Amino acid sequence: MLCSVGMGRTPKALTERGSAYLTALTQEIQKKLQRAVDLPSQRRTLLQELFADIALEVDERAREIIIGDEDVISVATEGNEGPLCFYDVLADHFLWVPANGEPILDLIVQLWSQTFASHIFTLLFYKWLFDALLDNSEVLLRYSSALVQGATNVFWIDIQTNARRFHSLFRYLLLQVALVPERLKKIPLQAQRDLFLLLSRSIFLYNLVDMLESFLKQFPKFPNAFLVGGPADIFVIELADQLQKLKVEPVLLHYLSHIKVLQGMELRMSTSTRLKTCLYSFTSPGGPMYPTRAVRHAAWDALDFLFPVGRYPRHLISLFFRLLYPWYWPSSCWNFVVSLIQAVFYSVLRLILRKPNRP
């Protein structure tokens, strides 16, 4: 049974019309899930369509029905860099009226092994899970594991599409779960660890680095901490691994632009070396990373900023190895000439602008 601390509460901004709209939307979700249960051959397609539907942005007409006037909408989207999506309002709806989510949750459990089941569960019940009273530890472990798995899946969708559609989900998991011990302790310790590892990989993507210091203070204890180090070491290890998995240039540049916040962190030598090696792998053209010119320059900037000692020898060694690949010489020379012309042009322009006006 679904039960919640907040059962029966209704948002003040939600009108009767909005409540009826969400109830009808809930029924449509239930029908689609029931079809997926009844039609095994179409399960993947039906669940994929349902996931796409709940991840859609709420259009203006639906906003007026669900939330009301523009003032309320601006409050509802405050702090969220992504669009207001249907899963945002549905997650709130199942938190406020948990009974409406009970048949949906029962159907999702029946489809647990399907590809998009964890995606849908996470988007619809990520708020309810930390407000519900679940006495069965096995059920709680299953739900919390599905939450982390589903969040991981949608995180990669945002990476591949260079979007922030699921920003509100990760903002909630960080600000309202990871930084709130009372909520965090509602899920098993292993799920807490998995959640913190996921947030370590995603905190840059969703521009939540301002909360990094508080986040590190709330890190749960890891059994291998005596080998890998403290919270900062675990965070940097996860981040370095994530960097090497990124193949979308704008996302990689976004991560590299934020990585300078790591300056001043007390890290083990092995962790520091791991991060340095990761960044250095993006500074040279060709395999295994095949970075673009923009990525190489961003990686050099980050590397020189975080590890200023040995900066010039690193560049000298890099130049030597580039000489071993003559097919890169024409592009390097061309970019050097273009950069030089731009530098001279802007220098002359500054001199002209600074020249005092004579009568």
mmCIF file of C-alpha atoms in Angstrom:
data_model
loop_
_atom_site.group_PDB
_atom_site.id
_atom_site.type_symbol
_atom_site.label_atom_id
_atom_site.label_comp_id
_atom_site.label_asym_id
_atom_site.label_seq_id
_atom_site.Cartn_x
_atom_site.Cartn_y
_atom_site.Cartn_z
ATOM 1 C CA MET A 1 0.000 0.000 0.000
ATOM 2 C CA LEU A 2 1.122 3.510 -0.698
ATOM 3 C CA CYS A 3 1.178 5.656 2.384
ATOM 4 C CA SER A 4 2.730 9.031 2.906
ATOM 5 C CA VAL A 5 3.437 11.481 5.654
ATOM 6 C CA GLY A 6 1.855 14.150 3.470
ATOM 7 C CA MET A 7 -1.249 12.160 2.504
ATOM 8 C CA GLY A 8 -4.204 14.326 1.613
ATOM 9 C CA ARG A 9 -2.374 17.621 1.409
ATOM 10 C CA THR A 10 -3.020 19.683 -1.666
ATOM 11 C CA PRO A 11 -0.945 22.581 -3.021
ATOM 12 C CA LYS A 12 -2.657 25.892 -2.507
ATOM 13 C CA ALA A 13 -1.970 26.888 -6.099
ATOM 14 C CA LEU A 14 -3.663 23.812 -7.581
ATOM 15 C CA THR A 15 -7.219 24.529 -8.730
ATOM 16 C CA GLU A 16 -10.068 22.008 -8.960
ATOM 17 C CA ARG A 17 -9.627 22.022 -12.697
ATOM 18 C CA GLY A 18 -5.915 21.321 -12.308
ATOM 19 C CA SER A 19 -6.584 18.483 -9.882
ATOM 20 C CA ALA A 20 -9.072 16.914 -12.306
ATOM 21 C CA TYR A 21 -6.546 17.265 -15.147
ATOM 22 C CA LEU A 22 -3.839 15.455 -13.176
ATOM 23 C CA THR A 23 -6.275 12.717 -12.167
ATOM 24 C CA ALA A 24 -7.169 12.181 -15.842
ATOM 25 C CA LEU A 25 -3.472 12.170 -16.731
ATOM 26 C CA THR A 26 -2.860 9.568 -14.045
ATOM 27 C CA GLN A 27 -5.580 7.364 -15.488
ATOM 28 C CA GLU A 28 -4.013 7.576 -18.948
ATOM 29 C CA ILE A 29 -0.657 6.522 -17.515
ATOM 30 C CA GLN A 30 -2.342 3.615 -15.760
ATOM 31 C CA LYS A 31 -4.031 2.505 -18.992
ATOM 32 C CA LYS A 32 -0.758 2.550 -20.896
ATOM 33 C CA LEU A 33 1.013 0.557 -18.204
ATOM 34 C CA GLN A 34 -1.827 -1.956 -18.143
ATOM 35 C CA ARG A 35 -1.485 -2.375 -21.912
ATOM 36 C CA ALA A 36 2.221 -2.998 -21.439
ATOM 37 C CA VAL A 37 1.409 -5.729 -18.905
ATOM 38 C CA ASP A 38 -1.192 -7.319 -21.191
ATOM 39 C CA LEU A 39 0.868 -7.122 -24.401
ATOM 40 C CA PRO A 40 4.359 -8.562 -23.800
ATOM 41 C CA SER A 41 5.394 -8.113 -27.444
ATOM 42 C CA GLN A 42 4.750 -4.348 -27.266
ATOM 43 C CA ARG A 43 6.080 -3.655 -23.781
ATOM 44 C CA ARG A 44 9.290 -1.932 -24.762
ATOM 45 C CA THR A 45 7.545 0.332 -27.277
ATOM 46 C CA LEU A 46 4.719 1.236 -24.892
ATOM 47 C CA LEU A 47 7.070 1.988 -22.003
ATOM 48 C CA GLN A 48 9.350 4.029 -24.234
ATOM 49 C CA GLU A 49 6.369 6.080 -25.422
ATOM 50 C CA LEU A 50 5.161 6.577 -21.855
ATOM 51 C CA PHE A 51 8.602 7.705 -20.737
ATOM 52 C CA ALA A 52 8.767 10.189 -23.616
ATOM 53 C CA ASP A 53 5.294 11.501 -22.722
ATOM 54 C CA ILE A 54 6.032 12.205 -19.061
ATOM 55 C CA ALA A 55 9.386 13.790 -19.956
ATOM 56 C CA LEU A 56 7.704 16.258 -22.310
ATOM 57 C CA GLU A 57 7.671 19.948 -21.494
ATOM 58 C CA VAL A 58 4.333 21.215 -20.157
ATOM 59 C CA ASP A 59 2.746 23.417 -22.819
ATOM 60 C CA GLU A 60 1.118 26.768 -22.056
ATOM 61 C CA ARG A 61 -2.436 25.425 -22.081
ATOM 62 C CA ALA A 62 -1.590 22.622 -19.661
ATOM 63 C CA ARG A 63 0.289 25.092 -17.422
ATOM 64 C CA GLU A 64 -2.783 27.279 -17.094
ATOM 65 C CA ILE A 65 -4.924 24.272 -16.197
ATOM 66 C CA ILE A 66 -2.513 22.603 -13.780
ATOM 67 C CA ILE A 67 -0.784 25.495 -12.058
ATOM 68 C CA GLY A 68 -2.820 28.586 -12.755
ATOM 69 C CA ASP A 69 -1.452 32.069 -13.326
ATOM 70 C CA GLU A 70 2.033 33.065 -14.393
ATOM 71 C CA ASP A 71 3.086 34.068 -10.857
ATOM 72 C CA VAL A 72 2.499 30.538 -9.625
ATOM 73 C CA ILE A 73 4.357 29.089 -12.611
ATOM 74 C CA SER A 74 7.404 31.231 -11.897
ATOM 75 C CA VAL A 75 7.456 29.959 -8.288
ATOM 76 C CA ALA A 76 7.069 26.359 -9.453
ATOM 77 C CA THR A 77 10.063 26.655 -11.784
ATOM 78 C CA GLU A 78 12.258 28.700 -9.421
ATOM 79 C CA GLY A 79 15.818 27.412 -9.354
ATOM 80 C CA ASN A 80 15.158 24.957 -12.160
ATOM 81 C CA GLU A 81 17.331 25.520 -15.233
ATOM 82 C CA GLY A 82 15.457 22.957 -17.295
ATOM 83 C CA PRO A 83 11.910 23.207 -18.679
ATOM 84 C CA LEU A 84 8.872 22.426 -16.542
ATOM 85 C CA CYS A 85 7.968 18.887 -17.597
ATOM 86 C CA PHE A 86 5.006 16.641 -16.917
ATOM 87 C CA TYR A 87 7.046 14.474 -14.569
ATOM 88 C CA ASP A 88 7.595 17.545 -12.357
ATOM 89 C CA VAL A 89 3.897 18.098 -11.741
ATOM 90 C CA LEU A 90 3.124 14.361 -11.585
ATOM 91 C CA ALA A 91 5.827 13.778 -8.967
ATOM 92 C CA ASP A 92 4.250 16.521 -6.848
ATOM 93 C CA HIS A 93 0.786 15.077 -7.482
ATOM 94 C CA PHE A 94 1.765 11.611 -6.213
ATOM 95 C CA LEU A 95 3.419 13.231 -3.208
ATOM 96 C CA TRP A 96 0.263 15.182 -2.353
ATOM 97 C CA VAL A 97 -2.234 12.448 -3.305
ATOM 98 C CA PRO A 98 -0.323 9.157 -2.928
ATOM 99 C CA ALA A 99 -3.461 7.049 -3.368
ATOM 100 C CA ASN A 100 -3.580 8.083 -7.028
ATOM 101 C CA GLY A 101 -0.141 6.600 -7.570
ATOM 102 C CA GLU A 102 -0.848 3.226 -5.976
ATOM 103 C CA PRO A 103 -2.203 1.424 -9.087
ATOM 104 C CA ILE A 104 0.601 2.900 -11.205
ATOM 105 C CA LEU A 105 3.256 1.699 -8.804
ATOM 106 C CA ASP A 106 1.727 -1.796 -8.709
ATOM 107 C CA LEU A 107 1.889 -1.977 -12.501
ATOM 108 C CA ILE A 108 5.474 -0.715 -12.621
ATOM 109 C CA VAL A 109 6.477 -3.456 -10.180
ATOM 110 C CA GLN A 110 5.003 -6.031 -12.581
ATOM 111 C CA LEU A 111 7.159 -4.526 -15.349
ATOM 112 C CA TRP A 112 10.236 -4.200 -13.174
ATOM 113 C CA SER A 113 12.601 -6.038 -15.531
ATOM 114 C CA GLN A 114 11.709 -3.893 -18.560
ATOM 115 C CA THR A 115 14.132 -1.296 -19.912
ATOM 116 C CA PHE A 116 12.166 1.883 -19.216
ATOM 117 C CA ALA A 117 10.472 0.794 -15.967
ATOM 118 C CA SER A 118 13.147 2.345 -13.742
ATOM 119 C CA HIS A 119 13.088 5.568 -15.796
ATOM 120 C CA ILE A 120 9.344 5.936 -15.276
ATOM 121 C CA PHE A 121 9.457 4.973 -11.602
ATOM 122 C CA THR A 122 12.184 7.522 -10.885
ATOM 123 C CA LEU A 123 10.462 10.410 -12.640
ATOM 124 C CA LEU A 124 7.050 9.769 -11.071
ATOM 125 C CA PHE A 125 7.970 8.739 -7.524
ATOM 126 C CA TYR A 126 11.302 10.376 -6.682
ATOM 127 C CA LYS A 127 9.616 12.749 -4.219
ATOM 128 C CA TRP A 128 7.127 10.261 -2.831
ATOM 129 C CA LEU A 129 9.852 7.723 -1.974
ATOM 130 C CA PHE A 130 11.440 10.020 0.607
ATOM 131 C CA ASP A 131 8.088 11.001 2.115
ATOM 132 C CA ALA A 132 6.472 7.540 2.289
ATOM 133 C CA LEU A 133 6.353 5.246 5.297
ATOM 134 C CA LEU A 134 7.698 1.909 4.063
ATOM 135 C CA ASP A 135 8.294 -0.677 6.765
ATOM 136 C CA ASN A 136 9.373 -3.484 4.444
ATOM 137 C CA SER A 137 13.163 -3.211 4.098
ATOM 138 C CA GLU A 138 13.212 -5.441 1.014
ATOM 139 C CA VAL A 139 10.683 -3.230 -0.786
ATOM 140 C CA LEU A 140 12.567 -0.099 0.267
ATOM 141 C CA LEU A 141 15.821 -1.531 -1.091
ATOM 142 C CA ARG A 142 14.128 -2.407 -4.377
ATOM 143 C CA TYR A 143 12.607 1.053 -4.749
ATOM 144 C CA SER A 144 15.758 2.950 -3.804
ATOM 145 C CA SER A 145 17.899 0.830 -6.147
ATOM 146 C CA ALA A 146 15.412 1.484 -8.964
ATOM 147 C CA LEU A 147 15.529 5.199 -8.178
ATOM 148 C CA VAL A 148 19.307 5.368 -8.543
ATOM 149 C CA GLN A 149 19.237 3.206 -11.674
ATOM 150 C CA GLY A 150 16.513 5.293 -13.275
ATOM 151 C CA ALA A 151 18.257 8.542 -12.365
ATOM 152 C CA THR A 152 21.469 7.205 -13.896
ATOM 153 C CA ASN A 153 19.647 6.371 -17.116
ATOM 154 C CA VAL A 154 18.017 9.782 -17.503
ATOM 155 C CA PHE A 155 21.312 11.455 -16.599
ATOM 156 C CA TRP A 156 22.917 9.790 -19.613
ATOM 157 C CA ILE A 157 20.011 10.872 -21.789
ATOM 158 C CA ASP A 158 20.713 14.486 -20.831
ATOM 159 C CA ILE A 159 24.391 13.960 -21.620
ATOM 160 C CA GLN A 160 23.767 12.446 -25.043
ATOM 161 C CA THR A 161 21.331 15.214 -25.981
ATOM 162 C CA ASN A 162 23.282 18.030 -24.279
ATOM 163 C CA ALA A 163 20.109 19.008 -22.404
ATOM 164 C CA ARG A 164 19.066 19.783 -18.829
ATOM 165 C CA ARG A 165 15.581 18.262 -19.032
ATOM 166 C CA PHE A 166 16.043 16.388 -15.750
ATOM 167 C CA HIS A 167 17.626 19.245 -13.826
ATOM 168 C CA SER A 168 14.755 19.410 -11.318
ATOM 169 C CA LEU A 169 15.188 15.710 -10.476
ATOM 170 C CA PHE A 170 18.884 16.063 -9.678
ATOM 171 C CA ARG A 171 18.413 19.361 -7.916
ATOM 172 C CA TYR A 172 15.882 17.687 -5.623
ATOM 173 C CA LEU A 173 18.110 14.652 -5.024
ATOM 174 C CA LEU A 174 20.980 16.936 -4.042
ATOM 175 C CA LEU A 175 19.274 19.719 -2.090
ATOM 176 C CA GLN A 176 16.336 17.834 -0.581
ATOM 177 C CA VAL A 177 17.840 14.369 -0.110
ATOM 178 C CA ALA A 178 21.644 14.289 -0.050
ATOM 179 C CA LEU A 179 21.892 17.444 2.088
ATOM 180 C CA VAL A 180 18.976 16.490 4.375
ATOM 181 C CA PRO A 181 20.099 13.622 6.659
ATOM 182 C CA GLU A 182 16.534 12.858 7.809
ATOM 183 C CA ARG A 183 15.469 12.057 4.249
ATOM 184 C CA LEU A 184 18.727 10.443 3.197
ATOM 185 C CA LYS A 185 18.610 7.929 6.046
ATOM 186 C CA LYS A 186 15.236 6.661 4.833
ATOM 187 C CA ILE A 187 16.972 4.624 2.130
ATOM 188 C CA PRO A 188 19.504 1.790 2.776
ATOM 189 C CA LEU A 189 23.182 2.627 3.183
ATOM 190 C CA GLN A 190 24.184 1.036 -0.124
ATOM 191 C CA ALA A 191 21.575 3.106 -1.946
ATOM 192 C CA GLN A 192 22.923 6.216 -0.189
ATOM 193 C CA ARG A 193 26.416 5.418 -1.459
ATOM 194 C CA ASP A 194 25.180 4.799 -4.994
ATOM 195 C CA LEU A 195 23.222 8.048 -4.922
ATOM 196 C CA PHE A 196 26.268 10.054 -3.838
ATOM 197 C CA LEU A 197 28.400 8.466 -6.554
ATOM 198 C CA LEU A 198 25.777 9.414 -9.133
ATOM 199 C CA LEU A 199 25.555 12.975 -7.836
ATOM 200 C CA SER A 200 29.359 13.194 -7.953
ATOM 201 C CA ARG A 201 29.201 12.473 -11.672
ATOM 202 C CA SER A 202 26.250 14.764 -12.393
ATOM 203 C CA ILE A 203 26.790 17.810 -10.175
ATOM 204 C CA PHE A 204 28.791 19.601 -12.907
ATOM 205 C CA LEU A 205 26.272 18.917 -15.655
ATOM 206 C CA TYR A 206 23.405 20.484 -13.711
ATOM 207 C CA ASN A 207 25.386 23.533 -12.494
ATOM 208 C CA LEU A 208 25.131 22.624 -8.810
ATOM 209 C CA VAL A 209 28.795 23.159 -7.953
ATOM 210 C CA ASP A 210 27.879 25.884 -5.464
ATOM 211 C CA MET A 211 26.726 23.103 -3.126
ATOM 212 C CA LEU A 212 29.908 21.045 -3.499
ATOM 213 C CA GLU A 213 31.341 21.860 -0.068
ATOM 214 C CA SER A 214 28.101 20.957 1.722
ATOM 215 C CA PHE A 215 27.738 17.869 -0.449
ATOM 216 C CA LEU A 216 31.172 16.537 0.522
ATOM 217 C CA LYS A 217 30.384 17.009 4.217
ATOM 218 C CA GLN A 218 27.359 14.697 3.944
ATOM 219 C CA PHE A 219 29.160 11.822 2.200
ATOM 220 C CA PRO A 220 28.255 8.422 3.685
ATOM 221 C CA LYS A 221 31.021 6.101 4.835
ATOM 222 C CA PHE A 222 32.472 3.824 2.163
ATOM 223 C CA PRO A 223 34.000 0.452 3.086
ATOM 224 C CA ASN A 224 37.037 1.071 0.837
ATOM 225 C CA ALA A 225 37.704 4.575 2.154
ATOM 226 C CA PHE A 226 40.985 3.497 3.746
ATOM 227 C CA LEU A 227 42.212 2.572 0.255
ATOM 228 C CA VAL A 228 40.844 5.375 -1.929
ATOM 229 C CA GLY A 229 40.640 8.218 0.578
ATOM 230 C CA GLY A 230 37.967 10.537 1.939
ATOM 231 C CA PRO A 231 34.915 12.172 0.332
ATOM 232 C CA ALA A 232 36.992 14.544 -1.826
ATOM 233 C CA ASP A 233 39.025 11.647 -3.219
ATOM 234 C CA ILE A 234 35.926 9.584 -4.022
ATOM 235 C CA PHE A 235 34.295 12.601 -5.662
ATOM 236 C CA VAL A 236 37.325 13.338 -7.859
ATOM 237 C CA ILE A 237 37.733 9.674 -8.826
ATOM 238 C CA GLU A 238 34.104 9.512 -9.963
ATOM 239 C CA LEU A 239 34.464 12.813 -11.800
ATOM 240 C CA ALA A 240 37.638 11.692 -13.606
ATOM 241 C CA ASP A 241 35.944 8.452 -14.673
ATOM 242 C CA GLN A 242 32.951 10.429 -15.909
ATOM 243 C CA LEU A 243 35.148 12.781 -17.934
ATOM 244 C CA GLN A 244 36.703 9.889 -19.808
ATOM 245 C CA LYS A 245 33.267 8.534 -20.719
ATOM 246 C CA LEU A 246 32.036 11.795 -22.238
ATOM 247 C CA LYS A 247 31.879 11.879 -26.029
ATOM 248 C CA VAL A 248 29.649 14.923 -26.567
ATOM 249 C CA GLU A 249 31.897 17.954 -27.068
ATOM 250 C CA PRO A 250 29.636 20.679 -25.538
ATOM 251 C CA VAL A 251 29.088 18.542 -22.432
ATOM 252 C CA LEU A 252 32.790 17.820 -22.080
ATOM 253 C CA LEU A 253 33.610 21.524 -22.420
ATOM 254 C CA HIS A 254 30.953 22.264 -19.793
ATOM 255 C CA TYR A 255 32.592 19.856 -17.343
ATOM 256 C CA LEU A 256 36.056 21.258 -18.038
ATOM 257 C CA SER A 257 34.793 24.792 -17.456
ATOM 258 C CA HIS A 258 33.665 23.828 -13.947
ATOM 259 C CA ILE A 259 36.602 21.670 -12.970
ATOM 260 C CA LYS A 260 38.608 24.597 -11.623
ATOM 261 C CA VAL A 261 36.480 24.464 -8.446
ATOM 262 C CA LEU A 262 38.653 21.513 -7.439
ATOM 263 C CA GLN A 263 41.552 23.850 -6.718
ATOM 264 C CA GLY A 264 42.593 23.660 -3.091
ATOM 265 C CA MET A 265 41.047 20.259 -2.387
ATOM 266 C CA GLU A 266 43.165 17.999 -0.199
ATOM 267 C CA LEU A 267 43.606 14.848 -2.255
ATOM 268 C CA ARG A 268 45.735 11.772 -1.979
ATOM 269 C CA MET A 269 48.678 11.600 -4.344
ATOM 270 C CA SER A 270 47.075 8.718 -6.239
ATOM 271 C CA THR A 271 43.846 10.700 -6.740
ATOM 272 C CA SER A 272 45.712 13.810 -7.832
ATOM 273 C CA THR A 273 47.726 11.771 -10.327
ATOM 274 C CA ARG A 274 44.544 10.167 -11.631
ATOM 275 C CA LEU A 275 42.950 13.548 -12.283
ATOM 276 C CA LYS A 276 46.131 14.903 -13.882
ATOM 277 C CA THR A 277 46.379 11.870 -16.175
ATOM 278 C CA CYS A 278 42.719 12.240 -17.122
ATOM 279 C CA LEU A 279 43.118 15.894 -18.079
ATOM 280 C CA TYR A 280 46.376 15.244 -19.893
ATOM 281 C CA SER A 281 44.667 12.612 -22.064
ATOM 282 C CA PHE A 282 42.530 15.415 -23.542
ATOM 283 C CA THR A 283 45.469 17.643 -24.472
ATOM 284 C CA SER A 284 46.793 15.689 -27.451
ATOM 285 C CA PRO A 285 45.083 15.084 -30.784
ATOM 286 C CA GLY A 286 44.402 11.546 -31.876
ATOM 287 C CA GLY A 287 43.584 8.425 -29.871
ATOM 288 C CA PRO A 288 42.368 7.239 -27.547
ATOM 289 C CA MET A 289 40.195 10.308 -26.785
ATOM 290 C CA TYR A 290 40.392 12.134 -30.175
ATOM 291 C CA PRO A 291 39.642 15.530 -28.570
ATOM 292 C CA THR A 292 38.753 18.538 -30.672
ATOM 293 C CA ARG A 293 40.866 21.701 -30.621
ATOM 294 C CA ALA A 294 38.417 23.405 -28.230
ATOM 295 C CA VAL A 295 38.571 20.466 -25.839
ATOM 296 C CA ARG A 296 42.372 20.373 -25.966
ATOM 297 C CA HIS A 297 42.637 24.047 -25.072
ATOM 298 C CA ALA A 298 40.063 23.702 -22.259
ATOM 299 C CA ALA A 299 41.956 20.693 -20.889
ATOM 300 C CA TRP A 300 45.265 22.590 -20.992
ATOM 301 C CA ASP A 301 43.679 25.540 -19.164
ATOM 302 C CA ALA A 302 42.270 23.267 -16.468
ATOM 303 C CA LEU A 303 45.513 21.313 -16.153
ATOM 304 C CA ASP A 304 47.672 24.434 -15.859
ATOM 305 C CA PHE A 305 45.269 25.976 -13.352
ATOM 306 C CA LEU A 306 45.013 22.943 -11.072
ATOM 307 C CA PHE A 307 48.619 21.783 -11.430
ATOM 308 C CA PRO A 308 50.790 24.858 -12.106
ATOM 309 C CA VAL A 309 53.966 23.035 -11.072
ATOM 310 C CA GLY A 310 55.537 21.523 -14.186
ATOM 311 C CA ARG A 311 53.438 23.589 -16.555
ATOM 312 C CA TYR A 312 56.214 24.516 -18.998
ATOM 313 C CA PRO A 313 57.837 21.055 -19.166
ATOM 314 C CA ARG A 314 54.394 19.594 -19.918
ATOM 315 C CA HIS A 315 53.888 21.951 -22.842
ATOM 316 C CA LEU A 316 57.405 21.285 -24.123
ATOM 317 C CA ILE A 317 56.869 17.517 -24.021
ATOM 318 C CA SER A 318 53.520 17.938 -25.736
ATOM 319 C CA LEU A 319 55.129 20.018 -28.494
ATOM 320 C CA PHE A 320 57.807 17.367 -29.007
ATOM 321 C CA PHE A 321 55.227 14.615 -29.437
ATOM 322 C CA ARG A 322 53.188 16.760 -31.839
ATOM 323 C CA LEU A 323 56.282 16.999 -34.049
ATOM 324 C CA LEU A 324 56.069 13.217 -34.433
ATOM 325 C CA TYR A 325 52.744 13.595 -36.270
ATOM 326 C CA PRO A 326 53.462 15.745 -39.381
ATOM 327 C CA TRP A 327 49.882 15.454 -40.643
ATOM 328 C CA TYR A 328 48.852 17.800 -37.810
ATOM 329 C CA TRP A 329 51.402 20.472 -38.778
ATOM 330 C CA PRO A 330 49.303 22.347 -41.391
ATOM 331 C CA SER A 331 46.307 22.788 -39.086
ATOM 332 C CA SER A 332 48.562 23.753 -36.164
ATOM 333 C CA CYS A 333 50.386 26.345 -38.260
ATOM 334 C CA TRP A 334 47.153 27.754 -39.607
ATOM 335 C CA ASN A 335 45.618 28.085 -36.142
ATOM 336 C CA PHE A 336 48.827 29.680 -34.872
ATOM 337 C CA VAL A 337 48.784 32.265 -37.684
ATOM 338 C CA VAL A 338 45.090 33.030 -37.100
ATOM 339 C CA SER A 339 45.668 33.435 -33.361
ATOM 340 C CA LEU A 340 48.657 35.676 -33.968
ATOM 341 C CA ILE A 341 46.721 37.918 -36.384
ATOM 342 C CA GLN A 342 43.843 38.183 -33.903
ATOM 343 C CA ALA A 343 46.229 39.074 -31.075
ATOM 344 C CA VAL A 344 47.940 41.789 -33.155
ATOM 345 C CA PHE A 345 44.594 43.169 -34.354
ATOM 346 C CA TYR A 346 43.142 43.456 -30.848
ATOM 347 C CA SER A 347 46.384 44.976 -29.530
ATOM 348 C CA VAL A 348 46.299 47.691 -32.219
ATOM 349 C CA LEU A 349 42.602 48.255 -31.577
ATOM 350 C CA ARG A 350 43.218 48.747 -27.860
ATOM 351 C CA LEU A 351 46.012 51.243 -28.590
ATOM 352 C CA ILE A 352 43.721 53.250 -30.868
ATOM 353 C CA LEU A 353 40.935 53.316 -28.294
ATOM 354 C CA ARG A 354 43.324 54.372 -25.544
ATOM 355 C CA LYS A 355 44.886 57.171 -27.634
ATOM 356 C CA PRO A 356 43.817 60.525 -26.124
ATOM 357 C CA ASN A 357 41.766 62.837 -28.291
ATOM 358 C CA ARG A 358 43.744 65.893 -29.438
ATOM 359 C CA PRO A 359 42.083 69.270 -30.157
#
